[in-house]
XYZ file of C-alpha atoms in Angstrom:
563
model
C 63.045 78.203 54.366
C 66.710 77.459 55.190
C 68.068 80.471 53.602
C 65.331 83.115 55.135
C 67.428 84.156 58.699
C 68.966 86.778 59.690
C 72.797 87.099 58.724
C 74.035 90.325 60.107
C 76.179 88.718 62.769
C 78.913 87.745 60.096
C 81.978 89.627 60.494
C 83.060 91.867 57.614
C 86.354 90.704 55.427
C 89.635 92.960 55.344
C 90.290 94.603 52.196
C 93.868 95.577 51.727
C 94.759 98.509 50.064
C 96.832 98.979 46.975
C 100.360 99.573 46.615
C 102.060 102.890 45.848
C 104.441 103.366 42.771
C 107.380 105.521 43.364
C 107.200 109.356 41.436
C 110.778 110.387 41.205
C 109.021 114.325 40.707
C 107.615 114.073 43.725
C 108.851 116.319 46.502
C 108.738 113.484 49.144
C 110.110 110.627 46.654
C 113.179 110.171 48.558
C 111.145 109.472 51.702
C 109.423 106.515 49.479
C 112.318 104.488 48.831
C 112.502 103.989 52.896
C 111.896 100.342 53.924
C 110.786 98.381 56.861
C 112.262 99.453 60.403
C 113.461 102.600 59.093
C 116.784 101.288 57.325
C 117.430 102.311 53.375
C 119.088 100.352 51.075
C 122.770 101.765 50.135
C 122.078 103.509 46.972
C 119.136 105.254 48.703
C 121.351 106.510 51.165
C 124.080 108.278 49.302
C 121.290 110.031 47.452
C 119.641 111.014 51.000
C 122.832 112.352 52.042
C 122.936 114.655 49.045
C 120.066 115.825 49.074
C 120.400 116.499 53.296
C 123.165 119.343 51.482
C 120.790 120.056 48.763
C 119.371 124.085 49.814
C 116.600 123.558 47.394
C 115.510 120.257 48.773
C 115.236 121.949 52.253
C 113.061 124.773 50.608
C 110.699 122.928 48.925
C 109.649 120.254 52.054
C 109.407 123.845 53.745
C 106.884 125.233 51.454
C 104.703 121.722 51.226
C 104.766 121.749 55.459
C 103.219 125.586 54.996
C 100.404 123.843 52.798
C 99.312 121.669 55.192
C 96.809 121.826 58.672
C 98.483 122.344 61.901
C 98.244 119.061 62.800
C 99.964 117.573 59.988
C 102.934 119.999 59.756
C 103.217 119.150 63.494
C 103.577 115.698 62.620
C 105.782 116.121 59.488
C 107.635 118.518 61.146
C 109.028 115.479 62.828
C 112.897 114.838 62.846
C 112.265 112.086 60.521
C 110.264 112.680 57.818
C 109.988 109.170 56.278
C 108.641 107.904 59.950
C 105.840 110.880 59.916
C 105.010 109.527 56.132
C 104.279 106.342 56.923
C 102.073 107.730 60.017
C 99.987 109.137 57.432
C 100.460 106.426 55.354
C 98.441 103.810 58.515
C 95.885 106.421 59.262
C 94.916 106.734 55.845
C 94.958 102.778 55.447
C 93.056 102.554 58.782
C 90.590 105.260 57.461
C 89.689 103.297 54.084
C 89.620 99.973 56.123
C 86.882 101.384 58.457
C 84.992 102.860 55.137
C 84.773 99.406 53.678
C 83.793 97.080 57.091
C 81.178 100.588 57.403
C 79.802 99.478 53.841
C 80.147 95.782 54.233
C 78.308 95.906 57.776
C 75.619 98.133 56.601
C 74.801 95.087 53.346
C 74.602 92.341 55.664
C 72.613 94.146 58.107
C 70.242 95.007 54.896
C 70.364 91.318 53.675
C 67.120 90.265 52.385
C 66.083 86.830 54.245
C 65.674 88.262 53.646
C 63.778 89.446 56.249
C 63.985 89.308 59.917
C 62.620 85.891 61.235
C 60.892 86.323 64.477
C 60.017 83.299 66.026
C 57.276 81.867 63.231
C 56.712 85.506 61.928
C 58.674 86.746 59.257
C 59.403 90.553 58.933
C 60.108 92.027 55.356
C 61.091 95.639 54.719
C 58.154 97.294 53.023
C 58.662 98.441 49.510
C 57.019 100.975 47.371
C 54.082 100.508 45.644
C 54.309 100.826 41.765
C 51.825 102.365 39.998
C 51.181 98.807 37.732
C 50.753 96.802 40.993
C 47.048 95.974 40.083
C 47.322 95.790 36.438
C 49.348 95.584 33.299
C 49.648 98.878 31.840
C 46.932 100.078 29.599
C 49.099 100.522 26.539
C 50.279 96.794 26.399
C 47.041 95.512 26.477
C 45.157 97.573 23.828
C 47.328 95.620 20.869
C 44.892 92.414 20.526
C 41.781 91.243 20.668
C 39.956 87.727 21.340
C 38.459 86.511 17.601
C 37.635 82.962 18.356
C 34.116 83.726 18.974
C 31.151 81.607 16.907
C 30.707 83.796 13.487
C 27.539 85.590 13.317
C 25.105 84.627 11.022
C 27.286 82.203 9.954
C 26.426 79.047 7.403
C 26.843 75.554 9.052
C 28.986 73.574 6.415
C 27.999 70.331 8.489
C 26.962 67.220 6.324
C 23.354 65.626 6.943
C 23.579 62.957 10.265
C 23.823 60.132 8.185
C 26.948 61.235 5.949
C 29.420 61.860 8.938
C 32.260 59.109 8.915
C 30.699 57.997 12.271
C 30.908 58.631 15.876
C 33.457 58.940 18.542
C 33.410 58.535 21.974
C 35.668 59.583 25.032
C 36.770 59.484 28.791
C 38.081 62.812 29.772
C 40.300 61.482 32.347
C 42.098 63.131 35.320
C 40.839 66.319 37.183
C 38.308 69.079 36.340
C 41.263 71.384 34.214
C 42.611 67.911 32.831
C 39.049 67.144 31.470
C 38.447 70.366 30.028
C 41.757 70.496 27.494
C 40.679 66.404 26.965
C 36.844 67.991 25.881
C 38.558 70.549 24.312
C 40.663 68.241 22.197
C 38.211 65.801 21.738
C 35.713 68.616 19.368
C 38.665 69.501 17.097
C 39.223 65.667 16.916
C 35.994 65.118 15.319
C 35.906 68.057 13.299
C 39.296 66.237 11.598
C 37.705 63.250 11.005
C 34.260 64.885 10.611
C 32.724 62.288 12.772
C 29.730 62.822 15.366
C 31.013 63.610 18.976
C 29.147 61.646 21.851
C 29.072 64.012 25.287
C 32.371 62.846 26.793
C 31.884 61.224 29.960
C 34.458 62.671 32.998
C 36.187 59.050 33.720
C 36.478 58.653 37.658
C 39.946 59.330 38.153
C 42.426 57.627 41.147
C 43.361 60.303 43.212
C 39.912 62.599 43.381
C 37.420 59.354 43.386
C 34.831 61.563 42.017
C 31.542 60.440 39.886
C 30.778 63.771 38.108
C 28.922 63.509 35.036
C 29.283 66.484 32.101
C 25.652 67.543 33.285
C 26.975 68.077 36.642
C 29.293 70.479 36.065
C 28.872 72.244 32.484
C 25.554 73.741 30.792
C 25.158 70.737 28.253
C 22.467 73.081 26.097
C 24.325 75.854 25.853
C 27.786 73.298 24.823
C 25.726 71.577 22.074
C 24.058 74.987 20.779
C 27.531 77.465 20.535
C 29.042 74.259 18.493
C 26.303 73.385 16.445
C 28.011 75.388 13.009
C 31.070 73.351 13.673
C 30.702 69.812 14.722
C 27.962 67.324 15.532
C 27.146 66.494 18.793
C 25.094 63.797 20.856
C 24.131 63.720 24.216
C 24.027 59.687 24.353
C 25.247 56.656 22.281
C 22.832 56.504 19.449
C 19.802 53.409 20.399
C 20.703 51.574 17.533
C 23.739 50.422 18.802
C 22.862 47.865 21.276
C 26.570 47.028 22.552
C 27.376 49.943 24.475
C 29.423 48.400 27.029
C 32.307 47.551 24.121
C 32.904 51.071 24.410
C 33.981 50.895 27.752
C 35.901 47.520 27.812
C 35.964 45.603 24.069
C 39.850 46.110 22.561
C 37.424 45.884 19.187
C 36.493 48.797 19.906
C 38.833 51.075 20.694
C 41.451 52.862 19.526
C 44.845 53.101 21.330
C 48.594 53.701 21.463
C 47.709 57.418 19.828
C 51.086 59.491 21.021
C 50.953 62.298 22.430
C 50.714 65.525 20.588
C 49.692 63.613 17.516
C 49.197 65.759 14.265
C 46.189 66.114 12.646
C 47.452 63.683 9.495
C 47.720 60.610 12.079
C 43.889 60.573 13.101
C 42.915 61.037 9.353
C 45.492 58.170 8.399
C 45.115 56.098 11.051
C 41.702 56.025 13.316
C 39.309 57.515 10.785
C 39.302 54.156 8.684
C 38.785 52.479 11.530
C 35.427 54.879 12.564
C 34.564 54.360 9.540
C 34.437 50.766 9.415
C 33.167 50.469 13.078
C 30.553 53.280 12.948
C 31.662 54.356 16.820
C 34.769 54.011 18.469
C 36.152 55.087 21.581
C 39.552 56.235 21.966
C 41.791 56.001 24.877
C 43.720 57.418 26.771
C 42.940 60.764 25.964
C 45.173 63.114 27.435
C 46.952 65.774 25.307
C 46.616 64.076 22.249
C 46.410 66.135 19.993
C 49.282 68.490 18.926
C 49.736 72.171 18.704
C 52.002 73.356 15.593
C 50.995 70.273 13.396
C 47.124 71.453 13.219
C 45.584 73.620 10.584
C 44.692 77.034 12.511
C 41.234 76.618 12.527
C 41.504 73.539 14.114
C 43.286 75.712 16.923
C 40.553 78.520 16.907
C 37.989 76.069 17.261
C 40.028 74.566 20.466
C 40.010 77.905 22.007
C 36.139 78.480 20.719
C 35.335 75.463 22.898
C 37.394 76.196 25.645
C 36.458 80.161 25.783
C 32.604 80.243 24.437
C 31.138 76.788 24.505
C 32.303 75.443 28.157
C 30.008 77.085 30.511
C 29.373 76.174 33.857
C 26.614 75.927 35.716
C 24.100 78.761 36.278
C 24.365 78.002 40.323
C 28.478 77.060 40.268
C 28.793 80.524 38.171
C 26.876 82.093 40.498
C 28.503 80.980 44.009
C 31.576 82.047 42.709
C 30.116 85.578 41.971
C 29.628 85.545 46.077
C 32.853 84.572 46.366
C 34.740 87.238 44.405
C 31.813 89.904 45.750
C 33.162 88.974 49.203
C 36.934 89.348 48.068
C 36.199 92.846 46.874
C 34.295 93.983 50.579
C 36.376 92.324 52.893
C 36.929 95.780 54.561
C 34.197 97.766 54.326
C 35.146 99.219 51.219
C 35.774 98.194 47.770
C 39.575 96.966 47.161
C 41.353 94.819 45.220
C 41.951 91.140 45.554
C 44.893 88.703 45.220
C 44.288 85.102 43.936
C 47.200 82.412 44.756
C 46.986 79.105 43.140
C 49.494 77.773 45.875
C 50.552 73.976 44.798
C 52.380 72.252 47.958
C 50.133 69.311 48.835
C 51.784 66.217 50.167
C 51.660 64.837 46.458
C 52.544 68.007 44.714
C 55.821 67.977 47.190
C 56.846 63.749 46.938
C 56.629 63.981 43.266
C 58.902 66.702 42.535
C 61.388 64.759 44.381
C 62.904 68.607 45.582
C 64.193 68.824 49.243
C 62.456 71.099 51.636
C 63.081 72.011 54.991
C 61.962 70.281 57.953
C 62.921 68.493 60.895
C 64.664 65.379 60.130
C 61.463 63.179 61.148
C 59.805 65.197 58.467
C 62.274 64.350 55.809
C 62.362 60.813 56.759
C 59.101 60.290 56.416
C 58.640 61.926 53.279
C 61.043 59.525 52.005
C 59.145 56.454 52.501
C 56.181 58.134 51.192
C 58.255 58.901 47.835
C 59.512 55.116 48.310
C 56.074 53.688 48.523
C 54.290 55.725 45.967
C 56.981 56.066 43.239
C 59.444 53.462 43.801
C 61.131 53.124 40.474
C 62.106 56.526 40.469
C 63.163 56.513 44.363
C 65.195 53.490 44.215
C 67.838 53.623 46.966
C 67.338 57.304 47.434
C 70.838 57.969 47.073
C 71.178 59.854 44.292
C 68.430 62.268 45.059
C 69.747 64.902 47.158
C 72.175 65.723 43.750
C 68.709 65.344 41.744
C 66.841 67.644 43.922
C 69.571 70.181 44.055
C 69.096 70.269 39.862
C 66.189 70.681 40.165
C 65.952 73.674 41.939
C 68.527 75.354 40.323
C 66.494 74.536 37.152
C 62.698 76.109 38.907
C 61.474 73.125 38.791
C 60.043 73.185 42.411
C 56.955 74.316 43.996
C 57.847 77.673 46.001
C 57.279 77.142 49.554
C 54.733 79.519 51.137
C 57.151 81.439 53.120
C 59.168 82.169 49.463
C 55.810 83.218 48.391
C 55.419 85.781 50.789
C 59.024 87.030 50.033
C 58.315 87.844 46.573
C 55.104 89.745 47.236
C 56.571 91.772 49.564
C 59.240 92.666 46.742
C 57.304 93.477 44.044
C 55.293 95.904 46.420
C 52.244 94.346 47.503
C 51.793 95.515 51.191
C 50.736 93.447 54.622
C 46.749 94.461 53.884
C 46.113 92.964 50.524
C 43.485 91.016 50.385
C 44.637 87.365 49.059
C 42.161 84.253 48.100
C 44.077 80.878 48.382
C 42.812 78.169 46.075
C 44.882 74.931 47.175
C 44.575 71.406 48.844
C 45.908 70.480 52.164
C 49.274 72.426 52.428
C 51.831 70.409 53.009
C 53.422 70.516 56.908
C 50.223 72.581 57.757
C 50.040 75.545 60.125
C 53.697 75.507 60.292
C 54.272 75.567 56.992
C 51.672 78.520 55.938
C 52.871 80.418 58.927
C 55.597 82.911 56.946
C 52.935 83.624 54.600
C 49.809 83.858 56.782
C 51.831 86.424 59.155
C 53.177 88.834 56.501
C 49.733 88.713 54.320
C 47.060 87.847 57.261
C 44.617 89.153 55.018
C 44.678 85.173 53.289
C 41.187 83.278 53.209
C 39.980 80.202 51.834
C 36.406 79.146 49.976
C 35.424 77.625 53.469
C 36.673 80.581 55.068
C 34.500 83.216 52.744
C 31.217 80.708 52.692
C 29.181 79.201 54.584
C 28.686 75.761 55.394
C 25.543 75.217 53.947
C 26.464 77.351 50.873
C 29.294 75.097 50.137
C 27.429 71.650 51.304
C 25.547 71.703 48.320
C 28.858 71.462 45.837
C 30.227 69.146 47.893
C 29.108 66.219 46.387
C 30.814 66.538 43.563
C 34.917 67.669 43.870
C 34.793 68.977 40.278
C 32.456 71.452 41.935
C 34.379 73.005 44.338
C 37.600 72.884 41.924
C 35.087 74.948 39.535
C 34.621 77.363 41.913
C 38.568 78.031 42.467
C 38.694 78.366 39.449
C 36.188 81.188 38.783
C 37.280 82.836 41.959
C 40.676 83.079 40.596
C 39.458 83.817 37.232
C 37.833 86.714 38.369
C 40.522 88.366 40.512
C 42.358 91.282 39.862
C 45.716 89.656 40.173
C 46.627 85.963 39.648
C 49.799 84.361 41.372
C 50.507 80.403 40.053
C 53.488 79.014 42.735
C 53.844 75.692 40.134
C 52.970 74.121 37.230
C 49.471 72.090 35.974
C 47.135 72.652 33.893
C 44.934 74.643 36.324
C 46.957 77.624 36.003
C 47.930 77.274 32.427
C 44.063 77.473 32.024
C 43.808 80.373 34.348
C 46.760 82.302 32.605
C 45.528 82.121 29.085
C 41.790 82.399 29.625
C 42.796 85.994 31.276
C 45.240 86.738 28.202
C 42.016 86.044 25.893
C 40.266 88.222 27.493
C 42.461 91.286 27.119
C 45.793 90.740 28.925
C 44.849 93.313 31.330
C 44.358 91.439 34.486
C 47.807 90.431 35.673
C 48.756 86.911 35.957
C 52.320 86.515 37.661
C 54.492 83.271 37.046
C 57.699 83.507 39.124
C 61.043 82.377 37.570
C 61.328 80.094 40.134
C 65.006 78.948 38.771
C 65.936 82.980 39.067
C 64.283 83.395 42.710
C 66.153 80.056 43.999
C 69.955 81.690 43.354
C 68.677 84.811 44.938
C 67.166 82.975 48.130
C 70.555 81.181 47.866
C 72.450 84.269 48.227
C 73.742 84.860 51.490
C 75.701 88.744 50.682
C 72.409 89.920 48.607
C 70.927 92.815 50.179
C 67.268 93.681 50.233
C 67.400 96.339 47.582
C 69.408 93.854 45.205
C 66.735 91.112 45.646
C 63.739 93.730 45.167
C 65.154 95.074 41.832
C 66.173 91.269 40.749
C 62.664 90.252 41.620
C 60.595 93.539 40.074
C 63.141 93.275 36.583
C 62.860 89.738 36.237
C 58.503 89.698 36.561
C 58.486 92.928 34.164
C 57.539 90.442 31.429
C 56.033 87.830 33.166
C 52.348 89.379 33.852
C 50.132 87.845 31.385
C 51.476 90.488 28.409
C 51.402 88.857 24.919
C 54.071 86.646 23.912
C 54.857 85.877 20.520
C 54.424 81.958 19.980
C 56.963 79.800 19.015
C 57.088 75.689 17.992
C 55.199 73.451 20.333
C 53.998 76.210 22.276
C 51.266 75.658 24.826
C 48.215 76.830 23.482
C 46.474 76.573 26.471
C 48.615 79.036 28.160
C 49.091 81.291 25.425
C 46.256 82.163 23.157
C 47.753 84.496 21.157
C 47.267 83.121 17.668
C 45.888 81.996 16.011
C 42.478 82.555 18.891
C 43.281 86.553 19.342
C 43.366 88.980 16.569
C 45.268 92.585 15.831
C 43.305 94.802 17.223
């Protein structure tokens, strides 16, 4: 980080003082109306003269001197008393003057970048530990309760096989989080149309080249059992129809252009005729289409009934990540607390935001013509980007660079021992790059750092697997840090507000925490009341909803309840 040195060498700024009015009442008013070098105007010295005769003029300067320390009636007992004024007059100048550089030295030598950079190593002040550090308070998370659980008892309302409009079938594209809102989606779709749902198969996607099945990765039993009251599911395309491969490739079979965030009325208006006169269709693409505020609200609770009840993993990926969070918890000997930081700054997480980070000029160069190769519509020239990427900090929408991580731990309290778990990809600029935050937090482990080879070697073979257990590691953990965007930490977020808002899930303002790391006169104090104010109401707390809100991230209703 550019702005994270150590500033206390700048000079401090003269402040000049104020000018006096004349006060006529005053006993040394005369001496007032003096100017430069000693000389009076004319008027001021026929009334100087006078009052050199004036008997009560003398008396009164007389009994001011007696008021006064030695010192001072030494000095105003001067043959001149306007020259001894303006003596006074510098030293007290000279006084204030030193007051203020005093003040101004002792903020820039308590400026916050922050911190003092050592080499690699960067050196925070430590801060106080609140009493909330490791949870919300109890009383703000006693107000609701999670209600989008499968009724008890409850009466199926589902028609016979043979009187559903038909069946649809899906690719939940993109990675593991991606997949689960498409799976998600894809039940409350066919509840809508009241059409069959086929298992969605997880489409192999570009960028993590992996050949997971639904099987692989989620309890298919339990998935087809919790939904059974709600909508009809199939594990396979039904025998009798003998043309499965149109449902990967035929046009006749599938339904497209659906926009995104479509409402409810659009898939009874427009695709269940077409189900209905096909028998099975596919649809595709299927990512995030289906609104949020254009829904009935049970359409909603049953998204979050899927997505909180019905999606299980694995009995063996559930209970690796057990290990995992065990191991957290007994790093030290002793049970304590642990940290998990979803820290987004891959290679591709940092050429698509199109920001500017630091780095040598080599560095920036070359991420340029990776941003020119793999996006070059929107790199063009690359001349207006350095304007772009300015915006776009100021508006937080860049990932926080490790070492601004660490920054904002350290100011909302967290201290050099806590115990963090790190689920990310290859950080971008490696060792380097993790260095400010590996230093102040060296408490900071990985999955392959907490397992062992052979524990992990059996989840390799499928990525999904190993994002799965990142995802229950942080799910689990008694505080939750997101440094970006994506539906990973959306999912993490709101699956810990379902489940009672207690757990704290921080989400920086990055736009805030960018002017403050741009600050060069902010002192440490400043930034650590900025930074504890501003995340009061950004730990996971219920929020009321609002139009087109992300129901993903915030549960609230219509899937939790007054308690």
């Amino acid at each position: 980080m550019a702005e994270l040195r150590h500033s206390a060498s700048m000079g401090a700024r003269a402040v000049s003082s104020p000018a006096h009015r004349d006060d006529p009442t005053h006993p040394f008013a005369a001496t007032l109306d003096a100017g430069d070098g000693g000389a009076a105007p004319a008027r001021s010295s026929s009334r100087g003269r006078d009052r050199d005769k004036d008997p009560h003029h003398h008396r009164a300067f007389a009994s001011a001197l007696l008021h006064l320390t030695p010192p001072l009636r030494s000095l105003l007992s001067l043959e001149d008393p306007r020259l001894a004024y303006r003596i006074l007059a510098v030293i007290a100048f000279l006084l204030l003057a030193g007051i203020l550089s005093l003040s101004s030295l002792w903020s820039r030598l308590n400026a916050p970048y922050l911190c003092h950079k050592d080499g690699i190593v960067l050196r925070c002040p430590r801060v106080k530990e609140p009493p909330s550090l490791w949870e919300n308070p109890y009383s703000s998370t006693t107000s609701w309760k999670p209600c989008a659980e499968r009724r008890e008892n409850g009466i199926s309302d589902l028609p016979p096989e043979n009187e559903t409009s038909g069946y649809i079938f899906i690719h939940a594209e993109g990675g593991l989080n991606q997949q689960r809102i498409a799976i998600c989606n894809a039940v409350a779709v066919a509840k809508i149309m009241n059409a069959t749902l086929i298992l969605p198969v997880l489409k192999q996607d570009q960028i993590w080249k992996d050949q997971t099945k639904f099987e692989d990765i989620f309890d298919v039993d339990h998935f087809i059992e919790y939904l059974k009251d709600d909508v009809r599911i199939v594990r396979d395309i039904p025998d009798w129809f003998t043309e499965k491969a149109e449902l990967f490739t035929s046009i006749r079979r599938t339904v497209k252009n659906i926009p995104k965030y479509a409402p409810a009325q659009f898939y009874i208006d427009n695709v269940l005729p077409r189900i209905k006169e096909k028998k099975i269709m596919a649809l595709k693409p299927f990512v995030d289409r289906l609104g949020y505020d254009n829904v009935p609200p049970q359409i909603n609770r049953l998204r979050c009934r899927v997505n909180y009840h019905a999606l299980k993993f694995l009995p063996e990926i559930e209970g690796m990540a057990d290990k995992l969070a065990a191991r957290m918890r007994n790093r030290t000997g002793s049970l304590n607390p642990y940290m998990a930081l979803h820290l987004r700054f891959e290679k591709g997480m940092v050429g698509l935001s199109f920001c500017d980070f630091v780095g040598t000029r080599e560095e920036k160069a070359m991420m340029a013509t990776y941003r020119q190769k793999e996006w070059p519509r929107r790199y063009k020239n690359g001349s207006h980007l350095w304007q772009l990427a300015l915006q776009k900090r100021k508006e937080g929408r860049c990932p926080l660079e490790p070492g601004e991580v660490a920054v904002i731990l350290r100011a909302m309290g967290y201290p050099k021992e806590t115990q963090i778990y790190v689920a990310s990809g290859q950080v971008y600029g490696g060792k380097n790059r993790m260095a400010p935050l590996r230093n102040m937090f060296p408490n900071l482990v990985t999955k392959e750092e907490l397992a062992s080879k052979e524990e992990l070697d059996h989840f390799r073979k499928h990525v999904t697997s190993l994002a799965a257990l990142d995802f229950l590691v942080c799910l689990k953990s008694d505080v939750f840090v997101m440094t970006h965007g994506g539906n990973f930490a959306k999912l993490i977020i709101g699956a810990r507000r379902y489940m009672g808002h207690r757990l704290k899930s921080i989400k920086p303002d990055k736009g805030l925490m960018s002017k403050s790391f741009g600050d060069p006169f902010m002192g440490w104090a400043a930034f650590v009341e900025d930074v504890v104010i501003t995340h009061q109401t950004r730990t996971g707390l219920p929020e009321e909803t609002f139009p087109n809100y992300d129901i993903w991230e915030n549960p609230l209703t219509p899937c939790m309840c007054k308690a």
